[in-house]
């Protein structure tokens, strides 16, 4: 598939490495310009592009930037994506450490990904937000392996969610349907599933044990 990755930090960089290794056509962008991604491009064969170009023709777009940077993404970022493109949001709200207070999340009860979705003007699928970046490189396993990790995936668009789950399976991880974007608080920071390295049954249990009340450590 043609995949655009916006954000080349730990998650974005390692997804670039794995997806190119699997034969996908990957474009990668960051906020500092393609010249700063030369080494990653040379290592992986991905194309380093401007953020405005990353989604062009892409069937999957990964948005993996700090939450506070979402409103600063270029307008019309996803306009050139393929029809029906799946947009993956890997983001998390860290008000104390990084993002500052976001009133719509704190006061209006929006989930992090719903807030991101509104800024992007496109439905998103929440995935990889509780995944350790190094695990993308080191902990992928073939289907049926007893040590295979399962990742929660939330979203409203059934077709896009199916695309993302199939891609995660190809990357070497199982998935668990975590519900809608409105229910994606089940996998936000501080929830039992966040950072959990476990199989399908354990991930399902952790999702069921989540509380909609945001933990104090993850409130401004």
PDB file of C-alpha atoms in Angstrom, residues 2-8 26-38 41 46-58 61-63 65 72-81:
ATOM      1  CA  UNK A   2       0.890   3.633  -0.291  1.00  0.00           C
ATOM      2  CA  UNK A   3       1.341   4.930   3.253  1.00  0.00           C
ATOM      3  CA  UNK A   4       2.017   8.440   4.512  1.00  0.00           C
ATOM      4  CA  UNK A   5       3.561   8.981   7.941  1.00  0.00           C
ATOM      5  CA  UNK A   6       3.354  12.440   9.487  1.00  0.00           C
ATOM      6  CA  UNK A   7       5.745  12.598  12.400  1.00  0.00           C
ATOM      7  CA  UNK A   8       9.119  10.889  12.511  1.00  0.00           C
ATOM      8  CA  UNK A  26       6.107   4.969   2.426  1.00  0.00           C
ATOM      9  CA  UNK A  27       6.377   8.749   2.492  1.00  0.00           C
ATOM     10  CA  UNK A  28       7.472  10.309   5.764  1.00  0.00           C
ATOM     11  CA  UNK A  29       7.347  13.912   6.958  1.00  0.00           C
ATOM     12  CA  UNK A  30       8.049  15.930  10.063  1.00  0.00           C
ATOM     13  CA  UNK A  31       7.725  19.553  11.147  1.00  0.00           C
ATOM     14  CA  UNK A  32      11.342  20.434  10.333  1.00  0.00           C
ATOM     15  CA  UNK A  33      11.441  19.571   6.648  1.00  0.00           C
ATOM     16  CA  UNK A  34      12.506  16.618   4.487  1.00  0.00           C
ATOM     17  CA  UNK A  35      16.201  17.504   4.636  1.00  0.00           C
ATOM     18  CA  UNK A  36      16.190  16.504   8.330  1.00  0.00           C
ATOM     19  CA  UNK A  37      14.921  13.021   7.397  1.00  0.00           C
ATOM     20  CA  UNK A  38      17.702  12.171   4.954  1.00  0.00           C
ATOM     21  CA  UNK A  41      15.117   7.875   4.068  1.00  0.00           C
ATOM     22  CA  UNK A  46      11.091   5.803   2.287  1.00  0.00           C
ATOM     23  CA  UNK A  47      10.575   9.164   0.610  1.00  0.00           C
ATOM     24  CA  UNK A  48      11.175  12.181   2.830  1.00  0.00           C
ATOM     25  CA  UNK A  49       8.590  14.828   1.943  1.00  0.00           C
ATOM     26  CA  UNK A  50       6.947  17.953   3.307  1.00  0.00           C
ATOM     27  CA  UNK A  51       3.959  17.380   5.595  1.00  0.00           C
ATOM     28  CA  UNK A  52       1.665  18.801   2.908  1.00  0.00           C
ATOM     29  CA  UNK A  53       2.773  16.008   0.553  1.00  0.00           C
ATOM     30  CA  UNK A  54       2.808  13.017   2.896  1.00  0.00           C
ATOM     31  CA  UNK A  55      -0.813  11.982   2.413  1.00  0.00           C
ATOM     32  CA  UNK A  56      -0.839  12.408  -1.377  1.00  0.00           C
ATOM     33  CA  UNK A  57      -2.454   9.266  -2.823  1.00  0.00           C
ATOM     34  CA  UNK A  58      -2.017   7.396   0.472  1.00  0.00           C
ATOM     35  CA  UNK A  61      -2.015   7.954   6.766  1.00  0.00           C
ATOM     36  CA  UNK A  62      -0.378   7.779  10.196  1.00  0.00           C
ATOM     37  CA  UNK A  63      -0.543  10.969  12.256  1.00  0.00           C
ATOM     38  CA  UNK A  65       2.747  14.057  16.396  1.00  0.00           C
ATOM     39  CA  UNK A  72      -0.579  23.449  13.659  1.00  0.00           C
ATOM     40  CA  UNK A  73      -0.667  20.752  10.966  1.00  0.00           C
ATOM     41  CA  UNK A  74      -1.181  22.188   7.474  1.00  0.00           C
ATOM     42  CA  UNK A  75      -4.768  22.907   6.463  1.00  0.00           C
ATOM     43  CA  UNK A  76      -6.115  20.354   4.026  1.00  0.00           C
ATOM     44  CA  UNK A  77      -3.481  17.867   5.123  1.00  0.00           C
ATOM     45  CA  UNK A  78      -5.578  14.890   4.043  1.00  0.00           C
ATOM     46  CA  UNK A  79      -7.178  16.376   0.931  1.00  0.00           C
ATOM     47  CA  UNK A  80      -4.930  14.424  -1.415  1.00  0.00           C
ATOM     48  CA  UNK A  81      -5.297  11.056   0.296  1.00  0.00           C
TER      49      UNK A  81
END
